[in-house]
XYZ file of C-alpha atoms in Angstrom:
558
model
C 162.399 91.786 61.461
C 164.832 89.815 63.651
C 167.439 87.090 61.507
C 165.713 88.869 58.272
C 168.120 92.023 57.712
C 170.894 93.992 58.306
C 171.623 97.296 57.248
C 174.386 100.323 57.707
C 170.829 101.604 59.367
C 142.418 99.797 80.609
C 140.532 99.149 77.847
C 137.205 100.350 78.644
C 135.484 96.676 79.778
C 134.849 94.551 82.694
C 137.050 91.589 83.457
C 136.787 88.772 85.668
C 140.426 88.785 87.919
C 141.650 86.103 89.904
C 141.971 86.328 93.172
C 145.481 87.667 94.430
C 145.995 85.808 97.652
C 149.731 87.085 99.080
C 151.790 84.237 100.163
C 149.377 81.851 99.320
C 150.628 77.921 99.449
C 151.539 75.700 96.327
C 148.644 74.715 94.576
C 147.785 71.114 95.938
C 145.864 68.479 94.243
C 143.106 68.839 97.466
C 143.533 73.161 97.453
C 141.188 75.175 95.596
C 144.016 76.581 92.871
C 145.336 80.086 93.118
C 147.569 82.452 92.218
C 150.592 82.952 95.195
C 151.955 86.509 95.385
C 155.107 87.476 97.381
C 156.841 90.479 97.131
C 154.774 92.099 94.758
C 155.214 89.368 91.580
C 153.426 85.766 91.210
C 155.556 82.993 93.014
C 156.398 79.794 90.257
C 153.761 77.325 91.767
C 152.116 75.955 89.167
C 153.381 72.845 87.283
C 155.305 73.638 83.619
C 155.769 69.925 82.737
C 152.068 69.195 83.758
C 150.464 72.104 81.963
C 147.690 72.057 79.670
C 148.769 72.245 75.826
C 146.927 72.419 73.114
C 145.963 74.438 70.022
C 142.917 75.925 67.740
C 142.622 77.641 64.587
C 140.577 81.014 65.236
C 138.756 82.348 61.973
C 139.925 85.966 61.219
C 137.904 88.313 59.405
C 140.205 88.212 56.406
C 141.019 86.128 52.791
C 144.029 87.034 52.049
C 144.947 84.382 49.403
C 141.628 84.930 47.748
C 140.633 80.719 48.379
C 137.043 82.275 49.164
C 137.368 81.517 52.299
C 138.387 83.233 55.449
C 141.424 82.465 57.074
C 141.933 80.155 60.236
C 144.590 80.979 62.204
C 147.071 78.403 64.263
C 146.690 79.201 67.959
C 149.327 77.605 70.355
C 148.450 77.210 73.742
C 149.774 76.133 77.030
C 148.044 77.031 80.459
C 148.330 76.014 84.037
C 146.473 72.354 84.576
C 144.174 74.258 87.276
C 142.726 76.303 84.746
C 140.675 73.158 83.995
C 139.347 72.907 87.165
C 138.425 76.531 88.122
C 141.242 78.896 87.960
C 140.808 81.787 85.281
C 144.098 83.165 84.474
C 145.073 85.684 81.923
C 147.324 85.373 78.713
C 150.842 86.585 77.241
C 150.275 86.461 73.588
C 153.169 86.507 70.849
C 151.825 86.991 67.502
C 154.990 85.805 65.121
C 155.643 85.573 61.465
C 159.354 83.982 62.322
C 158.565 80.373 63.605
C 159.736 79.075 60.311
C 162.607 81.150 60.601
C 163.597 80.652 63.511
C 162.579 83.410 66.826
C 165.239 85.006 68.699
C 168.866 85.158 68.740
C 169.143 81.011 68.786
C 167.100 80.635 66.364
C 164.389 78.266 67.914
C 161.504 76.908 66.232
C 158.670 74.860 67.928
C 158.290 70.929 68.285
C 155.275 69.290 68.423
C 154.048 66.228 69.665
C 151.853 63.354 68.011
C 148.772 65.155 68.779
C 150.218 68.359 67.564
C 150.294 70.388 70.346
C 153.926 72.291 71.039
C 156.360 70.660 73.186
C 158.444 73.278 72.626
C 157.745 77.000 72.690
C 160.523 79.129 71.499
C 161.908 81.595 73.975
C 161.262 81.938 77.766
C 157.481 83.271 77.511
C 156.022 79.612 78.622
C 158.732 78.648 81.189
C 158.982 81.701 82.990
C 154.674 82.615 83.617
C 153.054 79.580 82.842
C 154.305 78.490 86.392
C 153.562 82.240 87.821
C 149.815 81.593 86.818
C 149.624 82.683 82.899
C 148.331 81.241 79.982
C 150.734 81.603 76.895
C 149.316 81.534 73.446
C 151.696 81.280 71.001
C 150.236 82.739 67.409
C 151.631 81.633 63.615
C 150.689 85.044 62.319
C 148.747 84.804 59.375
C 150.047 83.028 56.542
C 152.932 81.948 58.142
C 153.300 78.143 59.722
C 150.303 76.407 60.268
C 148.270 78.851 59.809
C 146.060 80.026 56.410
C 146.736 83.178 53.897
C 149.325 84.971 52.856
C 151.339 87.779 54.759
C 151.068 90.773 53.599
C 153.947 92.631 55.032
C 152.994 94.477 58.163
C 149.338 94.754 55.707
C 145.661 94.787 56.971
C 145.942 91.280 57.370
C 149.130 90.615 59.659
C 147.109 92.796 62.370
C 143.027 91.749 61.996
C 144.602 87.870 62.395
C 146.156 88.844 65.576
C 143.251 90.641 66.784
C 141.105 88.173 66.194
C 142.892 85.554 68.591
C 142.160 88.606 70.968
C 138.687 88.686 70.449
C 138.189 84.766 70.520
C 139.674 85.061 73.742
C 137.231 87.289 75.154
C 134.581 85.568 73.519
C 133.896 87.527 70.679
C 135.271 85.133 67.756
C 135.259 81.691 66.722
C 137.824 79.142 66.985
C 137.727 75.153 66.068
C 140.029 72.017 66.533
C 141.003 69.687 64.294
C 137.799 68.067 64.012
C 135.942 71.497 63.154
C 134.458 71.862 66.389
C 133.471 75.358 67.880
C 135.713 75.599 70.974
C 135.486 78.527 73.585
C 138.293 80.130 75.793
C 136.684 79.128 78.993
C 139.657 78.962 80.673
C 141.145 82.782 80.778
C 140.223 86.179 82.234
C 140.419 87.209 78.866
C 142.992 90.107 79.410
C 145.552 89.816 77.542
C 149.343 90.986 77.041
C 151.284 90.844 73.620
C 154.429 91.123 73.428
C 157.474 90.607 70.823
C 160.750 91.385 69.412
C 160.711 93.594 65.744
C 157.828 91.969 63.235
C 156.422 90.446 66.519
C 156.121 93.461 68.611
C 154.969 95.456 65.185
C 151.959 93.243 65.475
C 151.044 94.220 68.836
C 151.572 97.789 67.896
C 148.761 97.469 65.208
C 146.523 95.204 67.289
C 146.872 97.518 69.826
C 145.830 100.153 67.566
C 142.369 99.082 66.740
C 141.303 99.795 70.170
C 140.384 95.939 70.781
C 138.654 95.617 74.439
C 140.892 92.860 76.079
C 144.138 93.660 75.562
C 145.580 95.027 78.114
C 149.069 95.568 77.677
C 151.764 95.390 74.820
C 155.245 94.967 75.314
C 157.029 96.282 72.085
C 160.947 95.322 71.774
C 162.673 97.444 68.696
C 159.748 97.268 66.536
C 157.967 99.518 63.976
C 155.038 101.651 63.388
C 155.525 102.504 59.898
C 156.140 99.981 57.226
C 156.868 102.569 55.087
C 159.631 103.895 57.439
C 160.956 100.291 57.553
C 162.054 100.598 53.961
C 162.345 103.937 52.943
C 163.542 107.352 54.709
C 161.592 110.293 53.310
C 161.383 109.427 50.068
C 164.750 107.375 50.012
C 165.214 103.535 49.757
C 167.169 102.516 52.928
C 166.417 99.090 51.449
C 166.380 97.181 47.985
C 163.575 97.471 46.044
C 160.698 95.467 46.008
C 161.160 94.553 49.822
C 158.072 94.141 51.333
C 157.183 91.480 48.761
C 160.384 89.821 49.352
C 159.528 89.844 52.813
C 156.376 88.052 52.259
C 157.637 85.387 50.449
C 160.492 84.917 53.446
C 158.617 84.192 55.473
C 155.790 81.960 53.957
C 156.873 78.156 53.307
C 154.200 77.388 51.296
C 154.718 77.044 47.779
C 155.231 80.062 45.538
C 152.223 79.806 43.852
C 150.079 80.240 46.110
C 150.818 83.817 47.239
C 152.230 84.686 43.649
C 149.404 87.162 42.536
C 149.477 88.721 46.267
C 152.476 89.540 46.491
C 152.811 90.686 42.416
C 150.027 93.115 43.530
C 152.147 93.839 46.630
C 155.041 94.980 44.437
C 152.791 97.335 41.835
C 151.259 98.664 45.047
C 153.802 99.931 46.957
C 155.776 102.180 43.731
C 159.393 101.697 43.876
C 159.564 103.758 40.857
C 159.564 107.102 42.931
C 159.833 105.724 46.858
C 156.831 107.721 47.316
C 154.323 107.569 50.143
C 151.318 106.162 49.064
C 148.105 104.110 50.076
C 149.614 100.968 50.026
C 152.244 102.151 52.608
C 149.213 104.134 54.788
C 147.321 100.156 55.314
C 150.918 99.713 56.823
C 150.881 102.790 59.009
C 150.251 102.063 62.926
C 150.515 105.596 64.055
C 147.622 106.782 61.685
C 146.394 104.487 59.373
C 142.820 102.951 58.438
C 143.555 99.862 60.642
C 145.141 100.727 63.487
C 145.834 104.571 65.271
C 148.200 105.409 67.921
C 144.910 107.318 69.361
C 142.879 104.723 69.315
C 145.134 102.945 71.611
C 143.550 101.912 75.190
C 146.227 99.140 76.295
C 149.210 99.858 78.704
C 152.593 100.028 76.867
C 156.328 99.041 77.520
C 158.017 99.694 74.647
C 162.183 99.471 74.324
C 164.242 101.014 71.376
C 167.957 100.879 70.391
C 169.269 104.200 69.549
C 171.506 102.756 67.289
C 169.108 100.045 65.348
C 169.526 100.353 61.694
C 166.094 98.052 61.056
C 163.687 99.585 63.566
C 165.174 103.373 63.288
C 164.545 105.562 66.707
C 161.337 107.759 64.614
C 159.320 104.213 64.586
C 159.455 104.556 68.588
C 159.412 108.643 68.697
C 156.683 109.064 66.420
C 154.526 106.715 67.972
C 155.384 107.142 71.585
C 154.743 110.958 71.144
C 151.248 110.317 69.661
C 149.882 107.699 72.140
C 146.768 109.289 74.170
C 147.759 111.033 78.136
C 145.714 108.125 79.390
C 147.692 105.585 78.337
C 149.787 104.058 81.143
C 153.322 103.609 79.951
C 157.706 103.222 80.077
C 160.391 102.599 78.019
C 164.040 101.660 78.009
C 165.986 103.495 75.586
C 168.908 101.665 74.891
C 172.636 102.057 73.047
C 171.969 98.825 71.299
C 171.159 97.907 67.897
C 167.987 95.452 66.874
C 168.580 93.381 69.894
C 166.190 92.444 72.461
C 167.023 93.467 75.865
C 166.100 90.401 77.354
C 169.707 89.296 75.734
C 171.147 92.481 77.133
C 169.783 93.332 80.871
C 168.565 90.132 81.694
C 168.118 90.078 85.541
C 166.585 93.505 85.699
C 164.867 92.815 82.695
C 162.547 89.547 84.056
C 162.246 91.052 87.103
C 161.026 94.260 85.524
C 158.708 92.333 83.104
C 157.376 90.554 85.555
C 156.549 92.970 87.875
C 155.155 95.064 84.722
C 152.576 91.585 83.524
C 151.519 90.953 86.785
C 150.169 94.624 87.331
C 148.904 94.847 84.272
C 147.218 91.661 84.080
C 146.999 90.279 87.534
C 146.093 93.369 89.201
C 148.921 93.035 91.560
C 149.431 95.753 93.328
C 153.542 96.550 93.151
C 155.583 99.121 92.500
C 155.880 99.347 89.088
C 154.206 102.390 88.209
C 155.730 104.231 90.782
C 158.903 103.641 89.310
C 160.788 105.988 87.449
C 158.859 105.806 84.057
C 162.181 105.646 81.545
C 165.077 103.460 81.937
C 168.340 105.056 79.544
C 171.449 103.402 79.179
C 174.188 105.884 78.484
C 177.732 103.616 77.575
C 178.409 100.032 78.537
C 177.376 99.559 81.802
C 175.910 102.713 82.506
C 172.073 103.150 82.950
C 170.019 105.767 84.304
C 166.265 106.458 84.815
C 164.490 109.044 84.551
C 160.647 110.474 85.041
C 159.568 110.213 81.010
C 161.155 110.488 77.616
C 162.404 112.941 75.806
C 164.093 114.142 79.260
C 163.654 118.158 79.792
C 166.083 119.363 77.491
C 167.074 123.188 76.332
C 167.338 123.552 72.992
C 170.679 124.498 71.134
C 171.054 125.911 68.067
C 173.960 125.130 65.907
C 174.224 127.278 62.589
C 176.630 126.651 59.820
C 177.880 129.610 58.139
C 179.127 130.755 54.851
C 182.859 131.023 55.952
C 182.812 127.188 56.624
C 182.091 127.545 60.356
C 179.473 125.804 63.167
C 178.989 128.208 66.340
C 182.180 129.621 65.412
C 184.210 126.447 64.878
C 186.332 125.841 61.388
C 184.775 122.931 58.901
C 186.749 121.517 56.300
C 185.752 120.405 52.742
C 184.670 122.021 50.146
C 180.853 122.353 49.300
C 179.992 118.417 47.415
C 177.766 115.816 47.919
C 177.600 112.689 49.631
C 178.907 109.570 47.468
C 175.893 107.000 48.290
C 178.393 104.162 47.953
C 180.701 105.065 50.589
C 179.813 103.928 54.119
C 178.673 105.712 56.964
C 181.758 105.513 58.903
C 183.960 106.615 56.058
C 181.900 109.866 56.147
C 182.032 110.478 59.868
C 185.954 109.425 59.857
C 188.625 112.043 60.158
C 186.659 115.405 60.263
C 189.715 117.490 59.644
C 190.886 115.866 56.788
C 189.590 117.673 53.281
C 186.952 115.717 51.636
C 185.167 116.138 48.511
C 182.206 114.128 49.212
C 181.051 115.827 52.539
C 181.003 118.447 54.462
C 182.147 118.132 58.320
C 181.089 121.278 60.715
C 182.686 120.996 64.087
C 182.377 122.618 67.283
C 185.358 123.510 69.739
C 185.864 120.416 72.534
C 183.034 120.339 74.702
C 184.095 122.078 77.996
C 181.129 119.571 79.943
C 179.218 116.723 78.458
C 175.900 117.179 76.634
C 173.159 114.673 76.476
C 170.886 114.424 73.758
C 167.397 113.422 74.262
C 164.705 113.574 71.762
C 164.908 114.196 67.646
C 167.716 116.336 66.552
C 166.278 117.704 63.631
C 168.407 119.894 60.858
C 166.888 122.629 58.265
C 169.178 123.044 55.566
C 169.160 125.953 52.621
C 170.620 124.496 49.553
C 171.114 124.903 45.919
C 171.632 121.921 43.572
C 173.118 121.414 40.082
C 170.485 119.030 38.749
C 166.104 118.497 39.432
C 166.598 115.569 42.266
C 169.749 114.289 44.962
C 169.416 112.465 48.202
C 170.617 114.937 51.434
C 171.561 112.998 54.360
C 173.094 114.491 57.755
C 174.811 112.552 60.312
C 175.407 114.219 63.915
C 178.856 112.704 65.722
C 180.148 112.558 68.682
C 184.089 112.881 68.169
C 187.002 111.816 71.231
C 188.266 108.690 71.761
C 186.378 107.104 74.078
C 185.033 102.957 75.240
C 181.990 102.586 73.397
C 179.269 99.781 72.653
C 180.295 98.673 69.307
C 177.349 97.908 67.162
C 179.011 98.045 64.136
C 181.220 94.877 64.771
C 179.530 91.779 63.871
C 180.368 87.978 63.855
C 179.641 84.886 64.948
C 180.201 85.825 68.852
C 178.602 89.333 68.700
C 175.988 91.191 66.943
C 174.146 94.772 67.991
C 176.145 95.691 70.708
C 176.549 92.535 71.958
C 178.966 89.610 72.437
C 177.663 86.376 73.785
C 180.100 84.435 76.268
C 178.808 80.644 75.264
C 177.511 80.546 78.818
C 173.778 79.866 79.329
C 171.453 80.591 82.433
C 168.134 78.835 82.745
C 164.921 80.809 82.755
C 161.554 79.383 84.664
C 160.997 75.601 85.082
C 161.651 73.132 82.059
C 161.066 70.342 80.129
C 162.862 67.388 78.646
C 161.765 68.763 75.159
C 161.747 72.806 76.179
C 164.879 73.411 79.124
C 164.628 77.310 79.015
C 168.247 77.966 78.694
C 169.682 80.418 77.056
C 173.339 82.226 76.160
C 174.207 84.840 78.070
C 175.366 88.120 76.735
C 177.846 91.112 78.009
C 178.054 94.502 75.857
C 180.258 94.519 72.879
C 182.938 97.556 73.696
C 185.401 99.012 72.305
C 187.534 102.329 71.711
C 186.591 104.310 68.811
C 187.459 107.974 67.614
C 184.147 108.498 66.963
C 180.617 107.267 67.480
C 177.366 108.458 65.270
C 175.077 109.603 67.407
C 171.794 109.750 64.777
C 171.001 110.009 61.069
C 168.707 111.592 58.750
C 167.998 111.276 55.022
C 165.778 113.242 52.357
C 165.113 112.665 49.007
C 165.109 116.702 47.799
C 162.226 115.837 45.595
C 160.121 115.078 48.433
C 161.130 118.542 50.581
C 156.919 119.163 50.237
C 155.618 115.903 50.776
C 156.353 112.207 51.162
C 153.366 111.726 48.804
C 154.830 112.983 45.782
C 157.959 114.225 44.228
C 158.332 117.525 43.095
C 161.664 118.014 40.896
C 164.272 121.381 41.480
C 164.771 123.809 39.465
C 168.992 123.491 38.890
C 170.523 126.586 40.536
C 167.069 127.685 42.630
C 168.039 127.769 46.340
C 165.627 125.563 48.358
């Protein structure tokens, strides 16, 4: 959900591929058009400013404003000029409910010309493949923009839209133009790539989930696969109430009216009245839900997650990741950033890895990519490291507190309280030998070597309380000065980790209306005394499910 929060927290078909002719010429007016491959990526051959734009409404399988009629969804597309004349190329899709909003850091929102089609696409999707050979279709999710319905908030609808832009281009759905004629994808390979930043990559999480032949690959940057987990924390709000109607209405520019009953429905459904886990948050569940199952998953992934986003929290990756089927070709870069996409952070490495990653996938160029180490895991500022897959082989360690106050033998100070809700997370983790009645702080001796952490910490805790219900939440710290990435500082310069110089560097080939330049970004550092490493949060009533609360007996140890 980038610019809309911040918080203290092969599928199983044929396909028709192009051929991949290595060093191949530029295209030519009199040269059969192909795609040129040097290296082990697509070379930038084809035309940007001459490219092929133009746009369709697909009919999804949904009517989610109740109008009694099914939804037609705005399709955005822009595709190599050869593809008229022979070439079939395949697509990077990006499926967003922000081009109202704005998408990205800058904020961009498309321009069209007299005809309607986009002169401007926001972000680098369009100037940095079109010209390697790609097709990129740009979708208003539904609801959203130009296209029908009403979101629903990560709901049934957000994901069959999406999929159904995938089926139409592999033939298997209808799409019209503005006269309300039938028009066919005759132009792609049909395999197909999504790929986004929060909400956006969320989308191709759940497409991905419903097992639809043609997509290939999904590219997933800080997103989630739990709506549910987007708002609450086992049984705790990490948000304001009524959210994920809020969120609707965000996004949709239409007037009020038209959604009003949806999203009133939307905000009996989901039961803020207990935070509880419920049917209305399953629709909205990617890893096992009714529409879409981590399981059920046949596309390649690339997925990227901030260890220290407070939107998209590290279990929406975790969870997931773990539960994706052995067949499933796959990496990650696990990152210390917030909600920021890495193309912001890593940017070099980044394109070049994301190219090399599409062009396998898609192309069927044959590069190195999967031989590659599978993780990429950035450790401070300016330190990465890969490794073979994530969680890294780790031994586990045990660290009990005990009833003299102590953690593997180390002193804690405080007495035995609670945690005040309105006090921040820093103030907690601040100054662990100071006495504090609204924590306790366990601490080991100095580490003798340093420890790395990979995977879910997780904490069981014994406890009695004084009344039926209380929120527990743990927070494991890292304490010594040290240089950091600070993602904690915000402004108008730096956000996530990040601080942007005012610089720009330009990105693929560009147009008078669309120049693909964009500000360029170093890590946000800077010395702390401390740095929280990972949360958790429980709602004690929910210590047996997530599903419903179950009150505590005052003075009964748990």
């Amino acid at each position: 959900m980038s610019g809309f929060k911040r918080r203290g927290l092969l599928a199983a078909v044929a396909f028709a591929i192009p051929a991949v002719v290595a060093g191949a010429p530029a295209v030519s007016a009199s040269a059969e058009p192909k795609i040129d491959v040097s290296g082990g990526v697509t070379q930038p051959v084809f035309s940007y400013e001459d490219a092929i734009r133009e746009h369709v409404r697909v009919e999804a399988p949904v009517d989610s404003d109740g109008d009694g009629r099914k939804d037609l969804i705005r399709v955005d597309i822009i595709r190599p000029k050869e593809s008229d004349s022979g070439l079939k190329v395949p697509v990077i899709m990006q499926e967003s409910p922000y081009y109202d909003i704005g998408v990205g850091y800058e904020k961009e929102k498309k321009k069209y010309d007299a005809n309607g089609n986009v002169t401007k696409f926001p972000m680098y999707y369009d100037n940095y493949f079109v010209p390697r050979g790609y097709a990129f279709v740009s979708v208003d999710m539904i609801g959203t923009r130009l296209s029908e319905g009403c979101p629903t908030s990560y709901g049934a609808g957000d994901v069959l839209g999406g999929k159904a832009v995938v089926d139409w281009l592999n033939g298997r759905a209808t799409a019209y133009d503005d006269h309300g004629k039938a028009v066919e994808a005759t132009w792609t390979t049909g395999r197909t790539g999504m790929i986004g930043h929060s909400y956006e990559g969320g989308l191709g999480v759940g497409v991905a989930g419903t097992g639809v032949p043609g997509l290939a690959t999904i590219v997933n940057l800080l997103v989630y696969s739990s709506g549910y987990e987007n708002w609450r924390n086992n049984g705790t709000f990490t948000w304001f109430k009524g959210g994920a109607a809020f969120q609707s209405k965000w996004i949709d520019r239409d007037p009020d009216e038209k959604c009003a009953a949806m999203r009133q429905k939307m905000l009996e459904d989901s039961d803020d009245v207990t935070g509880n886990y419920n049917a209305f948050w399953h629709e909205r569940n990617y890893r096992d839900g009714p529409v879409s199952k981590a399981r059920d998953i046949k596309a390649s992934v690339f997925s990227v997650m901030g260890t220290q986003d407070r939107n998209a929290a590290g279990s929406q990756f975790s969870e997931w990741w773990a539960m994706l089927p052995r067949t499933v070709q796959r990496k990650a870069w696990v990152t210390q950033y917030g909600h920021m996409d890495p193309f912001w952070a890593r940017r070099e490495v980044w394109l070049d890895t994301l190219n090399k990653w599409f062009d396998h996938e898609l192309m069927g160029v044959r590069n190195d990519i999967m031989r590659r180490p599978r993780v990429d895991v950035q450790l401070g500022p300016g330190r990465w490291i890969t490794q073979a897959d994530w969680p890294a082989p780790t031994q586990t360690t045990t660290l009990r507190p005990q009833q003299d106050g102590s953690l593997a033998g180390a002193p804690s100070t405080g007495a035995a309280g609670y945690i005040d809700t309105a006090r921040t997370e820093a103030a907690m983790a601040a100054d662990p030998g100071a006495a504090n009645p609204n924590r306790l702080a366990y601490l080991t001796p100095p580490l003798k070597n340093a420890i790395r952490v990979s995977g879910t910490p997780s904490v069981s805790l014994k406890v009695k309380l004084d009344k039926p219900s209380a929120n527990l939440g743990v927070l494991l710290v890292d304490y010594g000065t040290d240089t950091r990435i600070d993602t904690r500082e915000t402004g108008p310069d730096r956000a996530e980790g990040m601080r942007f110089t005012g610089a720009e560097d330009c990105v693929g080939q560009s147009t008078a209306d669309d120049d693909g330049c964009y500000i360029k970004v170093v890590d946000n550092t800077g010395t702390s005394a401390f740095h929280v490493v990972t949360r958790g949060i429980l709602d004690a009533q929910n210590h047996k499910s997530l599903s419903r609360s179950t009150p505590l007996t005052p003075g009964k140890p748990y």
